[in-house]
CSV table of C-alpha atoms in Angstrom, one decimal:
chain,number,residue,atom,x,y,z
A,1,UNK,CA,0.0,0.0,0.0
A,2,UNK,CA,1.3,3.4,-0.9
A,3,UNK,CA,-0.2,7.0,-0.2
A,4,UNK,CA,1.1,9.3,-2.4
A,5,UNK,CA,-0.1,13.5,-2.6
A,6,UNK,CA,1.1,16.3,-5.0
A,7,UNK,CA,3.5,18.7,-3.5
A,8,UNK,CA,4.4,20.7,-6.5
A,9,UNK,CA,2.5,23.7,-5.4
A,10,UNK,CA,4.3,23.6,-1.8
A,11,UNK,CA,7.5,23.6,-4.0
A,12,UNK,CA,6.8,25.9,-5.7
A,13,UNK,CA,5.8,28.4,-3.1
A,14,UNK,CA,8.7,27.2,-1.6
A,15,UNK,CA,10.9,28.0,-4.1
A,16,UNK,CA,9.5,31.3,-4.2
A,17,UNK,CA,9.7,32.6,-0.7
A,18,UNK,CA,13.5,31.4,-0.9
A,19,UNK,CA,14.2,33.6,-4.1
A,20,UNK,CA,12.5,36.4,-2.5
A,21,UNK,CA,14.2,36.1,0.5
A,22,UNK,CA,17.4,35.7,-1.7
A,23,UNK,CA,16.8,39.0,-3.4
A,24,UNK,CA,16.2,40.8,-0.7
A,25,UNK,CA,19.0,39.6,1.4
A,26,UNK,CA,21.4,40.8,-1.8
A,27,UNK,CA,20.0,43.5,-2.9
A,28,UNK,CA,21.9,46.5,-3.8
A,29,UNK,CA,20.1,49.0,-1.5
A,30,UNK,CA,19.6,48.8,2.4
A,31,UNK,CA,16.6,46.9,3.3
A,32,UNK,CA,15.8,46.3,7.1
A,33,UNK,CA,12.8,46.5,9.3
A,34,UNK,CA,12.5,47.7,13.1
A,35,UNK,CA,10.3,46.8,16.5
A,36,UNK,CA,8.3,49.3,17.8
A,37,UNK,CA,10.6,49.9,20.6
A,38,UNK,CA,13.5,50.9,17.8
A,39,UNK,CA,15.5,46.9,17.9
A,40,UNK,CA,16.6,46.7,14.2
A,41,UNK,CA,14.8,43.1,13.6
A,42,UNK,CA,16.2,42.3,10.4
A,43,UNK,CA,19.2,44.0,7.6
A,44,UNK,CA,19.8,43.0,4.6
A,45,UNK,CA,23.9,42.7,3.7
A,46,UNK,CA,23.6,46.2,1.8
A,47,UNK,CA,23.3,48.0,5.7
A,48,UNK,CA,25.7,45.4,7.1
A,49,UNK,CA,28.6,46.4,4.7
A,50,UNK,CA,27.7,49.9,4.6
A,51,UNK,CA,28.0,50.5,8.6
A,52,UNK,CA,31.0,47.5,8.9
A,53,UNK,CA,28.9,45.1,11.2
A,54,UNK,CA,28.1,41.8,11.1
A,55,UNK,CA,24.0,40.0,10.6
A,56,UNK,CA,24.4,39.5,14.2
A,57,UNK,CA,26.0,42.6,15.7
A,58,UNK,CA,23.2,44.9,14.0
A,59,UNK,CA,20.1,42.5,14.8
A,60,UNK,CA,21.6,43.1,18.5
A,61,UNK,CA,21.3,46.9,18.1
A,62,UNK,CA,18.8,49.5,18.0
A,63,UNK,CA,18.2,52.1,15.0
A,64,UNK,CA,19.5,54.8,17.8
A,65,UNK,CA,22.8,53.2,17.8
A,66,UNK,CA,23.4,53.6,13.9
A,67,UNK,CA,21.0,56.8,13.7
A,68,UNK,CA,21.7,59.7,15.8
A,69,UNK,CA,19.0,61.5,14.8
A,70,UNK,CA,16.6,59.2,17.4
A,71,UNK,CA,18.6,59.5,20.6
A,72,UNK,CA,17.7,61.2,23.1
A,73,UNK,CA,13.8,59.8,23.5
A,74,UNK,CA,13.4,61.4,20.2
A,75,UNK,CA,12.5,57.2,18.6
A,76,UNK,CA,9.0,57.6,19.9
A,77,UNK,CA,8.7,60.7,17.9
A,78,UNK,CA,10.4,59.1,14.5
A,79,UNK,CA,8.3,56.1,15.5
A,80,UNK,CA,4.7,58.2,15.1
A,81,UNK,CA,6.0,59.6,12.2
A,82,UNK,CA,6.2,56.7,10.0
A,83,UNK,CA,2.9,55.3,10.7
A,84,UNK,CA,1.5,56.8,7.3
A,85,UNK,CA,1.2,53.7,4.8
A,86,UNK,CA,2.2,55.3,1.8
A,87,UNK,CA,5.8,55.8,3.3
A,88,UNK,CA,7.6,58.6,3.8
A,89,UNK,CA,10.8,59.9,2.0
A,90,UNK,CA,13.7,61.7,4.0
A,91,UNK,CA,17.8,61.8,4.2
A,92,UNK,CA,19.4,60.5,8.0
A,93,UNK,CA,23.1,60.5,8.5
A,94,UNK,CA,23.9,57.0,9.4
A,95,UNK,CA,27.0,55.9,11.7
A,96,UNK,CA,29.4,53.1,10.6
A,97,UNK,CA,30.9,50.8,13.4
A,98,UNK,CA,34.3,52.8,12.3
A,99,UNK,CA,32.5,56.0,13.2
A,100,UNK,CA,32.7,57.5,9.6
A,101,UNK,CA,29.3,59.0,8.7
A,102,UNK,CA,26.7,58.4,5.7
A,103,UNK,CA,24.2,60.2,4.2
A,104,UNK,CA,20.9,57.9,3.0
A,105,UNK,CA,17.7,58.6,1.9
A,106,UNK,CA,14.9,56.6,2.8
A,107,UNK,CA,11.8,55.6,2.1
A,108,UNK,CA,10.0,54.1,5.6
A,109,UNK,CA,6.5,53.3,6.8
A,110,UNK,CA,4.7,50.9,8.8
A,111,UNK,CA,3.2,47.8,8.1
A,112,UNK,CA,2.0,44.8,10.3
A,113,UNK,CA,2.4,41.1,10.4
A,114,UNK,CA,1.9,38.6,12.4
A,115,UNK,CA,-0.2,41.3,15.1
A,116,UNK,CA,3.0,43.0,15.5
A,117,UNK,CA,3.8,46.6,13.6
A,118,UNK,CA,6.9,47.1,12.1
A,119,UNK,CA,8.9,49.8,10.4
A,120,UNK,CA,10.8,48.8,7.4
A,121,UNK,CA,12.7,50.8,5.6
A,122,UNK,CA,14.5,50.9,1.5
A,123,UNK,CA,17.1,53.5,1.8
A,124,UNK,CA,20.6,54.2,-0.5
A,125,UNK,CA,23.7,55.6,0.1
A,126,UNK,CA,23.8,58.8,-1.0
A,127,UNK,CA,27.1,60.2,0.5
A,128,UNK,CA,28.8,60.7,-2.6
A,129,UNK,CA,26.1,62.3,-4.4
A,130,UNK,CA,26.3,64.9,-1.4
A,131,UNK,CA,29.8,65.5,-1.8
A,132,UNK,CA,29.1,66.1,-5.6
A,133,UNK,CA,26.5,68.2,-5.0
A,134,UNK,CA,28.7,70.4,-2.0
A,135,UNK,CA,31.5,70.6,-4.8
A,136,UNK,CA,28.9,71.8,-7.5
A,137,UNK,CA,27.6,74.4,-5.3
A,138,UNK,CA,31.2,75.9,-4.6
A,139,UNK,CA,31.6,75.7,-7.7
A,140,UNK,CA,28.7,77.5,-8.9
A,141,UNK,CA,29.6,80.1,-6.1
A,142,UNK,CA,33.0,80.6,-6.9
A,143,UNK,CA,32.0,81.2,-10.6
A,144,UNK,CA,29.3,83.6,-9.6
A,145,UNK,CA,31.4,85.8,-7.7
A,146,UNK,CA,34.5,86.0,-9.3
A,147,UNK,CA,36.2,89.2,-9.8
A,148,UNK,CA,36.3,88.3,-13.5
A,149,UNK,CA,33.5,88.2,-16.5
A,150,UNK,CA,32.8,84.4,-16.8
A,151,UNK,CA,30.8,84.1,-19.9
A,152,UNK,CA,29.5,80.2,-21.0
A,153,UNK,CA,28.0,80.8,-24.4
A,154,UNK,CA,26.7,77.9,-26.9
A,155,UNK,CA,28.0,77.0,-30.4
A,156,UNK,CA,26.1,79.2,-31.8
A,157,UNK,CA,27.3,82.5,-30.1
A,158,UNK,CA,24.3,83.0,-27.6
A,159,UNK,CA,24.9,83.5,-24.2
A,160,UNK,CA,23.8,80.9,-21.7
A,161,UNK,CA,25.4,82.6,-18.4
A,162,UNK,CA,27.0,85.5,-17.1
A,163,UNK,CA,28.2,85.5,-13.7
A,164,UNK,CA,27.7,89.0,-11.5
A,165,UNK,CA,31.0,90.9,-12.9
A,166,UNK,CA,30.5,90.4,-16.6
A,167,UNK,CA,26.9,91.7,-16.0
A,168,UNK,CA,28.3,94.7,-14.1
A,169,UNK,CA,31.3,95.2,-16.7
A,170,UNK,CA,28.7,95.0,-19.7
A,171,UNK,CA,25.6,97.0,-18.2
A,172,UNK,CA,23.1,93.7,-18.5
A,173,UNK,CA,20.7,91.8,-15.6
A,174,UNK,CA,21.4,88.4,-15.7
C-alpha cells in the first residue's frame, strides 16, 4: 500500500519565498525592518557592509545606535512619524561601526504582520552624491562671484550665463 499526494505547489511556493528572500538579502540598496521599541529586527547585507557590522552585531542593536538623529527619546517621535502607509521619503546620516558618517535617503513606513507593527525601511547611500552636489555648489559660487566676467556661451554664439562681474562690466541683468 502506498499513499502518495502532489506537492508541487508547496514547492513551488517554496521555491518562491526562498528567491525572495534571496533577493532581498542581496539587494543593492539597504533593506531592514524595526520593533516598535526601535530593535533593528532584520538587515539586509547592503546596511551590514555599509556601517561594517556583522548580521548578528546589527540584529543586537537599535536604530539609535546607527542613527543619531533618534537619541535622546526622540524614537517615539520618528516612530509616530512613519505610521502613514504610503511611506515617507527623508535623508538620516547614518554611523558606521568605524564611526565614519553616511548620508541615506529613505523611504519608511509601517506595516503589520503577524499582530506586530513594524517599520521597514529601502534607503541608498547617497554620500557621494552629497559631496558632488557640496562641490557643485562651490563651484557655482565661486564662478558667480569671481572678480572676472565668466561668460559660458553655446556653439552658436548666444549667451547661456554671465556670472555677476560680466553683467556689471557690460551694463546687462542676468
Amino acid at each position: 500500500c502506498c499513499l502518495c499526494r502532489d506537492i508541487s505547489e508547496r514547492r513551488l511556493l517554496e521555491q518562491s519565498l526562498r528567491l525572495t528572500q534571496f533577493s532581498v538579502d542581496n539587494a543593492p540598496d539597504i533593506i531592514f525592518w524595526l520593533a516598535s521599541d526601535g530593535r533593528i529586527v532584520f538587515a539586509n547585507r547592503a546596511l551590514c557592509q555599509l556601517l561594517g557590522y556583522a548580521p548578528d552585531e546589527i540584529q543586537s542593536m537599535h536604530i539609535w545606535d546607527i542613527d543619531p538623529s533618534t537619541r535622546g527619546g526622540l524614537w517615539q517621535q520618528v516612530w509616530e512619524r512613519g505610521g502613514d502607509s504610503q511611506g515617507i521619503l527623508h535623508e538620516e546620516v547614518f554611523i558606521g561601526k568605524d564611526g565614519q558618517q553616511y548620508s541615506v535617503e529613505m523611504l519608511s513606513n509601517h506595516v503589520k504582520y503577524g499582530g506586530n507593527e513594524y517599520g521597514i525601511a529601502v534607503a541608498r547611500d547617497v554620500t557621494e552624491r552629497k559631496r558632488t552636489e557640496q562641490s557643485l555648489l562651490l563651484t557655482q559660487s565661486t564662478v558667480e562671484n569671481a572678480p572676472d566676467a565668466i561668460l559660458w556661451l553655446t556653439p552658436d554664439g548666444h549667451i547661456v550665463f554671465a556670472n555677476r562681474a560680466c553683467c556689471e562690466l557690460l551694463g546687462y541683468t542676468p
